[in-house]
Amino acid sequence: KRTYASISPPRFGQPDPVSHPHLFGSPDELTPGITRDEFHQRRKKLMDSLPDGSTVVLRAGSVKYMSGNIFYRFRQASDFWYLTGFEEPDSVVVLEKKQSPKGYHMTFFSSPRDAHKELWEGPITGQEGAVKHFGADDALEIGSLTRQLPNLISASSHVYADIHNASSLSAAQSSRKSLMGLLDPVFTHRPIHTVSNTPSERLSFEVDSILLRLAERKRKNLGKEVATLRRVKSPAERRLMKGAAKRSARAHTLTMQYAQPGMSEAELESWFQHKCAQSCDVGDGLNGGCQRLAYVPVVASGRNALTIHHTSNDQQIREGELVLIDAGGEWNGYASDITRTFPVSGTFTAAQKVLYQAVLNVQKKCISILCTGSPHPTSVSTPLNGGEAAKMTLPALHRMSTKFLADELTSLGFKLDPYGREVEERLYPHLVGHGVGIDLHESSGMRNDEYVFYQRHIRIAHAHPSHRRLVEGQVVTVEPGVYVPADKRYPEEFHNIGIRIEARFLERIAAGTNKSSSGRGLDRKRSRCCIERRCSEGGKFFRTDNRWDVCSQASK
């Protein structure tokens, strides 16, 4: 067995089974949990789905800067990572459809090896590594891209790509015709790409310029094609997503136990992030904690929970308040998305208890529909018509959840307009769920403005991919909530209470029976009694050897 002192230094710009054996389960894996062959099969499946004469231009992400030269930690563009596994910025892959057993020809443009840069930033894969490690047929330096790309796509009948800066390019081109452009000869003759500030941004604008010179009928939306592939998760992806969920769920439990009145929301955020990153045994035989958070956490105490995306996390938590934490880790490329609401004092008040139970009842009914096809299965022997057989879509499930919540609230004394949209516009303004995978909100191929329109007009935006029926291998969240403002229309005891409960579901078909599953014991883990028990177990913490350890009340 090799010791860590004998492990070879990194050969590439990212971990591999030789340099980081503790992260990998097999020498065949290109990234932890995903083999080289699976990445190849993803590319082949994409190219097989496109018409003859197609070329794909796939672009990596670039480093983002907080200010000046102070950079954020890099995360690869999701579609690029899904198809290549390559984790270095400022790279481009061109796939040309070919009539061959492989199905495509891959040209890889990436940064060259550079001793000085590597001294500061670490190893670079380079062109030789792109061929040997990532399966490129040709590998060229990224500096040659703008010369080579026009030749690679000129003979193609269809070019699938995503334009990153179309609006900025249009503005730059329009400005040339403006009065200021006519009066300022320096501006008039300035190249369009100089509206960018960094080499990465200039490269992005140059690639956009090349793509926009193609005839519009020739340019195709790549994002929608990749979204179709990403929708259904492979067995390897499901295992990674389960690992992300287990690590995030552990962090939620430990954060509930740690929370005390008088703490700040920011302290709970920090504790959650620490526990997500902590290496731990969650029983899946895989190593390492989460590499990063999947999104900016919501830690909302008291009335802050009425703000769906309360991320400032700057309030002190008071005795008797509920705390809503919407947070999850990203593990080996895949996101987790979990929301829990709990009483910081350890016990729900009477009003908190019944409102929490109302939201939990809605979630249970939605889960039952996915599992059995019915919100009220009569017995364990009831024939299951869930999974694909339920022919369920997320918008349809959302409409049902709205009705379920209205019924629950009415039973608690809320006077709701039976013909209005009060529940979905004020008390429950978000969707019941969304796809999740590499991205927190799994790729839809839509622009941000299209997605916002869909959210606001769920009844009429029929083109959104979420209107497709849920299929085997798709992972979605189920996250009903209620947010009661201090409004005299609603019972006073519920004012300023916000509750959301979120779980993820994998759509399955097994042994000829359609069913959905989110893991064993889920109902028990989200129950009000279990939440209270978890809060009371944590109690006290003490510090030993510069580490925080939890000491349960039961052991005192």
XYZ file of C-alpha atoms in Angstrom:
556
model
C 0.000 0.000 0.000
C 1.409 3.385 -0.957
C 1.894 5.998 1.704
C 0.952 9.611 1.039
C 4.639 10.563 1.163
C 5.266 8.361 -1.886
C 2.365 9.649 -3.993
C 3.447 11.103 -7.323
C 3.139 14.864 -7.793
C 0.180 16.025 -9.921
C 0.664 15.345 -13.632
C -2.300 17.411 -14.776
C -4.200 20.539 -13.836
C -6.602 18.530 -11.658
C -6.595 15.446 -9.412
C -6.095 12.029 -11.000
C -5.928 8.475 -9.575
C -2.127 8.612 -9.294
C -1.773 11.992 -7.561
C -4.961 11.737 -5.439
C -5.703 8.013 -4.920
C -7.857 8.763 -1.866
C -10.433 10.509 -4.098
C -10.771 7.823 -6.762
C -12.304 4.372 -6.704
C -10.727 3.126 -9.920
C -7.771 3.955 -12.194
C -10.296 4.171 -15.043
C -11.940 7.253 -13.549
C -11.199 10.610 -15.163
C -12.891 12.543 -12.353
C -13.873 10.993 -8.999
C -16.703 8.570 -9.710
C -16.874 9.087 -13.508
C -14.818 6.985 -15.939
C -13.143 8.140 -19.134
C -15.495 5.919 -21.100
C -18.578 7.584 -19.609
C -17.319 11.011 -20.724
C -16.689 9.550 -24.201
C -20.171 8.011 -24.293
C -21.691 11.390 -23.401
C -19.912 13.027 -26.342
C -20.865 10.197 -28.671
C -24.507 10.320 -27.602
C -24.577 14.058 -28.238
C -23.038 13.756 -31.696
C -25.253 10.783 -32.626
C -28.300 12.931 -31.831
C -27.226 15.720 -34.233
C -27.671 15.752 -38.019
C -24.822 14.920 -40.394
C -22.488 17.821 -41.044
C -22.732 19.070 -37.446
C -19.960 20.686 -35.438
C -20.105 21.512 -31.734
C -18.154 24.393 -30.218
C -17.947 23.805 -26.468
C -16.497 26.508 -24.233
C -14.967 26.310 -20.772
C -15.564 28.842 -18.054
C -13.127 31.591 -17.142
C -11.826 32.888 -13.845
C -14.058 35.564 -12.274
C -12.640 38.470 -10.316
C -13.986 40.080 -7.160
C -11.904 43.216 -7.632
C -8.696 44.015 -9.456
C -6.658 40.815 -9.598
C -8.401 39.201 -6.608
C -10.078 36.147 -8.097
C -12.876 33.862 -7.015
C -12.257 30.140 -6.796
C -12.761 28.708 -10.272
C -15.660 26.402 -11.132
C -15.854 24.879 -14.573
C -18.779 25.630 -16.915
C -21.280 22.834 -16.312
C -21.882 21.674 -19.900
C -18.157 21.744 -20.669
C -17.386 19.652 -17.595
C -20.233 17.227 -18.346
C -18.771 16.439 -21.776
C -15.026 16.577 -21.014
C -14.266 16.338 -17.283
C -11.620 19.019 -17.893
C -11.320 21.502 -15.023
C -9.020 24.228 -16.367
C -10.373 27.613 -17.488
C -10.165 29.307 -20.896
C -10.407 26.217 -23.065
C -12.485 25.261 -26.096
C -13.369 21.850 -27.499
C -14.574 21.399 -31.092
C -16.435 18.171 -31.912
C -16.979 17.293 -35.563
C -19.440 14.540 -36.413
C -17.743 11.688 -38.282
C -18.862 8.393 -39.760
C -16.521 6.310 -37.619
C -16.813 3.921 -34.669
C -15.896 6.785 -32.333
C -18.532 9.002 -33.948
C -16.653 12.292 -33.754
C -13.312 14.053 -34.018
C -12.280 16.117 -30.994
C -9.973 19.121 -31.253
C -8.894 20.458 -27.869
C -7.727 24.060 -27.381
C -6.192 24.751 -23.968
C -3.392 26.588 -22.186
C 0.156 25.374 -22.902
C 2.541 24.263 -20.178
C 4.205 27.310 -18.646
C 6.791 26.890 -15.887
C 6.380 30.413 -14.526
C 2.578 30.243 -14.442
C 2.681 26.769 -12.906
C 4.960 28.075 -10.157
C 2.137 30.408 -9.089
C -1.019 28.471 -10.002
C -0.085 24.793 -10.103
C 0.180 22.183 -12.859
C -1.269 22.710 -16.343
C -2.395 19.733 -18.400
C -1.066 21.072 -21.684
C -1.517 19.632 -25.169
C 0.155 16.275 -24.557
C -2.025 15.698 -21.505
C -5.182 16.643 -23.427
C -4.471 13.808 -25.880
C -3.283 11.165 -23.417
C -5.575 11.898 -20.511
C -8.702 13.457 -22.010
C -8.949 11.615 -25.332
C -8.389 14.528 -27.726
C -7.639 13.649 -31.343
C -5.828 16.953 -31.841
C -4.628 19.363 -29.175
C -3.656 22.967 -29.887
C -2.732 25.990 -27.813
C -5.642 28.272 -26.970
C -3.796 31.184 -28.576
C -4.373 29.645 -32.000
C -8.144 29.328 -31.547
C -9.234 32.462 -33.399
C -7.130 31.439 -36.406
C -8.208 27.793 -36.426
C -11.892 28.019 -35.499
C -13.148 29.599 -38.756
C -11.532 26.766 -40.720
C -13.007 24.081 -38.447
C -16.594 25.320 -38.775
C -16.617 26.719 -42.334
C -17.687 23.477 -44.007
C -20.280 22.548 -41.362
C -23.966 22.561 -42.165
C -24.910 23.065 -38.507
C -22.800 24.691 -35.793
C -24.010 24.051 -32.250
C -22.700 26.616 -29.778
C -23.782 29.086 -27.136
C -23.166 32.798 -27.626
C -21.917 34.228 -24.319
C -21.909 37.958 -25.037
C -24.454 38.557 -27.796
C -26.061 41.574 -26.113
C -22.704 43.200 -25.365
C -21.514 42.644 -28.914
C -24.704 44.159 -30.268
C -24.271 47.192 -28.016
C -20.659 47.584 -29.100
C -21.596 47.372 -32.755
C -24.465 49.829 -32.314
C -22.223 52.288 -30.553
C -20.084 52.586 -33.678
C -23.049 54.163 -35.417
C -23.797 56.533 -32.585
C -22.997 60.222 -32.639
C -20.239 59.632 -30.067
C -18.699 57.027 -32.338
C -18.735 59.450 -35.270
C -17.148 62.196 -33.227
C -14.489 60.021 -31.571
C -12.158 58.490 -34.184
C -10.296 56.537 -31.486
C -13.522 54.844 -30.392
C -14.711 54.359 -33.978
C -11.631 52.344 -34.928
C -11.313 50.463 -31.649
C -11.794 46.680 -32.060
C -15.003 45.376 -30.534
C -13.200 43.040 -28.163
C -11.639 45.927 -26.230
C -14.891 46.363 -24.330
C -13.449 43.450 -22.270
C -10.931 43.885 -19.479
C -9.149 40.526 -19.251
C -7.575 38.096 -21.769
C -10.345 35.603 -20.973
C -13.071 38.132 -21.761
C -11.339 39.215 -24.963
C -11.099 35.590 -26.087
C -14.790 35.076 -25.317
C -15.785 38.122 -27.394
C -13.577 37.017 -30.279
C -15.179 33.568 -30.346
C -18.631 35.148 -30.194
C -17.698 37.393 -33.122
C -16.662 34.366 -35.194
C -19.884 32.504 -34.394
C -22.092 35.511 -35.062
C -20.611 35.876 -38.553
C -22.177 32.533 -39.447
C -25.534 32.571 -41.177
C -28.291 32.497 -38.582
C -29.816 29.333 -40.062
C -26.481 27.613 -39.492
C -26.181 28.482 -35.782
C -27.945 26.161 -33.357
C -28.506 26.257 -29.593
C -26.102 23.823 -27.933
C -27.469 24.259 -24.411
C -30.829 22.680 -25.216
C -29.161 19.615 -26.742
C -26.894 19.055 -23.747
C -29.806 19.675 -21.354
C -31.605 16.700 -22.875
C -28.635 14.454 -22.104
C -28.140 15.809 -18.606
C -31.779 15.307 -17.698
C -31.382 11.555 -17.079
C -28.689 10.549 -14.595
C -26.417 7.555 -15.104
C -25.801 5.061 -12.267
C -22.463 6.750 -11.582
C -24.138 10.168 -11.377
C -26.808 8.836 -9.035
C -24.131 7.483 -6.707
C -22.362 10.851 -6.627
C -25.614 12.717 -6.020
C -26.455 10.378 -3.166
C -23.001 11.070 -1.714
C -23.546 14.821 -1.969
C -26.945 14.487 -0.284
C -25.606 12.350 2.573
C -22.796 14.786 3.343
C -25.140 17.761 3.172
C -27.795 16.053 5.310
C -25.153 15.322 7.958
C -24.162 19.001 7.939
C -27.827 20.015 8.392
C -28.217 17.695 11.380
C -25.033 18.955 13.048
C -26.068 22.561 12.411
C -29.461 21.993 14.066
C -27.647 20.548 17.063
C -25.185 23.448 17.202
C -27.725 26.267 16.921
C -28.543 28.274 20.034
C -30.472 31.515 20.668
C -28.143 34.500 20.535
C -26.016 33.145 17.689
C -25.865 34.966 14.374
C -27.170 33.551 11.123
C -23.647 33.984 9.744
C -22.240 31.689 12.424
C -24.658 28.923 11.435
C -23.731 29.433 7.781
C -20.056 29.058 8.650
C -20.722 25.962 10.757
C -22.727 24.343 7.971
C -19.988 25.005 5.420
C -17.363 23.559 7.775
C -19.378 20.386 8.311
C -20.023 20.002 4.571
C -16.306 20.141 3.839
C -15.348 17.836 6.684
C -14.235 14.343 5.667
C -16.590 11.845 7.231
C -17.847 8.288 6.948
C -21.437 8.402 5.705
C -21.518 4.709 4.853
C -21.066 4.931 1.081
C -17.424 3.807 0.909
C -16.385 7.090 -0.719
C -13.907 9.576 0.677
C -13.765 13.312 1.198
C -16.117 16.102 2.128
C -17.841 18.487 -0.248
C -15.463 20.622 -2.316
C -17.677 23.703 -2.170
C -21.194 24.824 -1.387
C -23.591 24.308 -4.283
C -25.068 27.803 -3.804
C -25.105 30.737 -1.393
C -26.821 29.434 1.757
C -30.055 30.865 3.101
C -29.965 31.057 6.901
C -33.161 32.891 7.781
C -34.362 33.303 11.354
C -37.788 34.598 12.347
C -39.407 36.914 9.798
C -36.309 36.765 7.569
C -37.703 33.433 6.356
C -40.395 35.388 4.493
C -37.648 36.417 2.065
C -37.212 33.383 -0.187
C -33.549 34.108 -0.916
C -32.409 35.725 2.329
C -28.639 35.372 1.898
C -27.311 38.352 3.860
C -27.436 36.107 6.959
C -26.747 39.069 9.237
C -29.377 38.794 11.984
C -29.053 37.538 15.540
C -31.286 34.531 16.245
C -33.744 35.078 19.083
C -35.299 32.715 21.583
C -38.435 30.994 20.242
C -37.756 31.687 16.566
C -37.719 29.222 13.699
C -34.591 29.002 11.574
C -34.906 28.125 7.880
C -31.682 26.822 6.330
C -31.616 26.238 2.581
C -28.125 24.944 1.848
C -26.282 22.085 0.201
C -22.819 20.996 -0.762
C -21.320 20.152 -4.129
C -19.417 16.878 -4.148
C -17.328 15.665 -7.064
C -19.225 17.876 -9.499
C -22.815 17.269 -8.310
C -25.055 19.514 -6.219
C -27.247 18.803 -3.251
C -30.281 20.952 -2.383
C -31.837 20.586 1.075
C -34.032 22.898 3.139
C -34.895 22.363 6.784
C -36.851 24.559 9.208
C -36.367 24.028 12.940
C -36.964 25.773 16.302
C -33.732 27.259 17.645
C -34.958 26.686 21.220
C -35.505 22.990 20.517
C -39.314 22.908 20.635
C -42.001 24.224 18.291
C -44.575 26.644 19.642
C -48.214 25.651 19.115
C -48.583 27.861 16.023
C -45.220 26.797 14.578
C -46.093 23.149 15.130
C -49.392 23.131 13.218
C -48.054 25.259 10.369
C -44.975 23.038 10.017
C -47.217 19.983 9.955
C -49.352 21.594 7.240
C -46.319 22.070 4.964
C -45.076 18.562 5.733
C -48.499 17.143 4.852
C -48.344 18.899 1.475
C -44.896 17.478 0.808
C -45.971 13.969 1.808
C -48.921 14.129 -0.608
C -46.670 15.313 -3.445
C -44.181 12.545 -2.682
C -47.010 10.016 -2.576
C -48.145 11.132 -6.036
C -44.644 10.574 -7.377
C -44.371 7.200 -5.637
C -47.846 5.752 -6.101
C -49.750 8.054 -8.424
C -52.135 9.009 -5.588
C -51.927 11.518 -2.712
C -53.790 9.030 -0.495
C -52.717 5.404 -1.136
C -55.103 3.139 0.767
C -52.577 0.553 1.941
C -49.107 -0.843 1.379
C -50.663 -3.348 -1.021
C -52.054 -0.602 -3.258
C -50.764 -1.116 -6.825
C -48.069 1.441 -7.540
C -48.657 3.751 -10.474
C -45.879 6.198 -9.720
C -42.677 6.870 -11.608
C -43.173 7.239 -15.341
C -46.597 5.591 -15.107
C -47.887 8.618 -13.189
C -47.227 10.738 -16.321
C -46.452 13.609 -13.983
C -44.892 16.968 -14.862
C -43.473 19.480 -12.401
C -46.036 22.181 -13.317
C -48.862 19.706 -12.747
C -47.361 18.699 -9.406
C -47.035 22.370 -8.489
C -50.698 23.058 -9.174
C -51.615 20.094 -6.977
C -49.327 21.310 -4.190
C -51.017 24.725 -4.304
C -54.417 23.091 -3.848
C -53.132 20.872 -1.029
C -51.664 23.888 0.783
C -54.865 25.918 0.381
C -56.814 23.060 1.982
C -54.341 22.816 4.868
C -54.399 26.563 5.515
C -58.180 26.714 5.371
C -58.323 24.062 8.089
C -56.097 26.322 10.231
C -58.478 29.280 9.915
C -57.090 31.108 6.879
C -59.804 32.852 4.857
C -58.683 32.391 1.271
C -60.378 33.499 -1.923
C -61.434 30.210 -3.579
C -61.260 31.828 -7.028
C -58.062 33.828 -6.547
C -54.344 33.026 -6.712
C -53.562 34.274 -3.224
C -51.689 31.126 -2.214
C -49.300 30.963 -5.150
C -48.804 34.718 -5.472
C -48.322 35.619 -1.806
C -48.154 32.682 0.598
C -46.309 30.176 -1.632
C -44.720 32.127 -4.500
C -42.140 29.617 -5.739
C -42.391 26.370 -7.686
C -42.749 23.042 -5.890
C -39.555 21.706 -7.427
C -36.901 21.703 -10.113
C -34.340 19.410 -11.665
C -30.992 19.111 -9.908
C -27.663 17.616 -10.938
C -24.393 19.286 -11.871
C -26.260 22.555 -11.430
C -28.511 23.408 -8.517
C -31.263 24.174 -11.047
C -30.466 21.607 -13.681
C -29.812 22.831 -17.189
C -32.882 23.807 -19.194
C -31.154 25.416 -22.174
C -33.146 28.586 -21.533
C -31.875 32.113 -21.127
C -32.355 33.684 -17.689
C -35.089 36.016 -18.948
C -37.011 33.075 -20.421
C -36.769 31.187 -17.123
C -38.014 34.158 -15.111
C -40.954 34.504 -17.508
C -41.728 30.825 -17.015
C -41.723 31.157 -13.234
C -44.148 34.073 -13.371
C -46.451 32.540 -15.978
C -46.382 28.854 -15.106
C -49.874 28.256 -16.525
C -49.025 29.466 -20.029
C -45.282 28.941 -20.621
C -45.750 25.553 -22.278
C -42.365 25.490 -24.009
C -40.292 24.951 -20.859
C -38.596 21.526 -20.577
C -40.087 21.094 -17.093
C -43.405 20.477 -18.880
C -42.015 17.171 -20.066
C -43.147 14.177 -18.062
C -40.765 13.002 -15.386
C -38.776 10.009 -16.582
C -36.661 7.268 -15.075
C -33.293 8.588 -13.918
C -34.417 12.200 -13.502
C -33.701 13.848 -10.132
C -36.059 16.573 -8.903
C -36.709 18.410 -5.656
C -40.022 18.538 -3.796
C -40.044 21.742 -1.723
C -43.400 23.216 -0.680
C -43.352 26.193 1.670
C -45.513 28.839 3.296
C -44.598 32.432 4.155
C -47.148 34.316 6.242
C -46.765 38.118 6.380
C -48.091 40.282 9.189
C -51.359 40.878 7.363
C -54.725 41.120 9.097
C -56.197 38.821 6.438
C -54.345 35.914 8.075
C -54.568 34.520 11.639
C -52.293 36.583 13.885
C -50.599 33.594 15.539
C -49.000 32.698 12.198
C -47.695 36.162 11.326
C -44.032 36.365 10.279
C -43.556 32.603 10.127
C -41.816 31.131 7.081
C -41.420 27.379 6.581
C -39.947 25.359 3.709
C -39.128 21.640 3.635
C -37.139 20.269 0.720
C -36.111 16.793 -0.361
C -34.775 15.322 -3.619
C -36.309 12.455 -5.559
C -34.881 10.033 -8.086
C -37.464 8.799 -10.568
C -37.142 5.023 -10.848
C -38.606 2.007 -12.584
C -37.658 -1.326 -10.990
C -38.750 -4.916 -11.664
C -41.598 -3.758 -13.876
C -43.084 -1.601 -11.115
C -43.072 2.161 -11.358
C -41.992 3.944 -8.230
C -40.024 6.921 -6.986
C -37.621 6.939 -4.071
C -35.758 9.531 -2.056
C -34.032 7.196 0.347
C -35.045 5.194 3.387
C -36.627 6.850 6.406
C -37.273 10.216 4.765
C -40.713 10.759 6.353
C -39.288 10.028 9.785
C -36.307 12.363 9.332
C -38.508 15.338 8.379
C -41.170 14.772 11.049
C -41.763 17.429 13.679
C -40.779 15.092 16.534
C -37.537 14.100 14.809
C -36.640 17.751 14.169
C -37.161 18.553 17.859
C -35.126 15.508 18.903
C -32.244 16.523 16.651
C -32.238 20.043 18.048
C -32.148 18.777 21.643
C -29.427 16.183 21.046
C -26.724 18.670 20.123
C -26.929 20.832 23.200
C -23.372 21.600 24.133
C -20.088 21.856 22.288
C -16.573 21.913 23.642
C -13.203 22.521 22.053
C -10.328 20.038 22.227
C -7.067 20.097 20.278
C -8.277 22.956 18.064
C -11.283 20.922 16.906
C -14.967 21.421 17.632
C -16.662 18.291 18.930
C -20.303 17.710 19.710
C -21.323 16.399 23.098
C -24.922 15.188 23.194
C -27.137 15.968 26.149
C -27.732 12.247 26.628
C -24.094 11.665 27.526
C -24.048 14.395 30.186
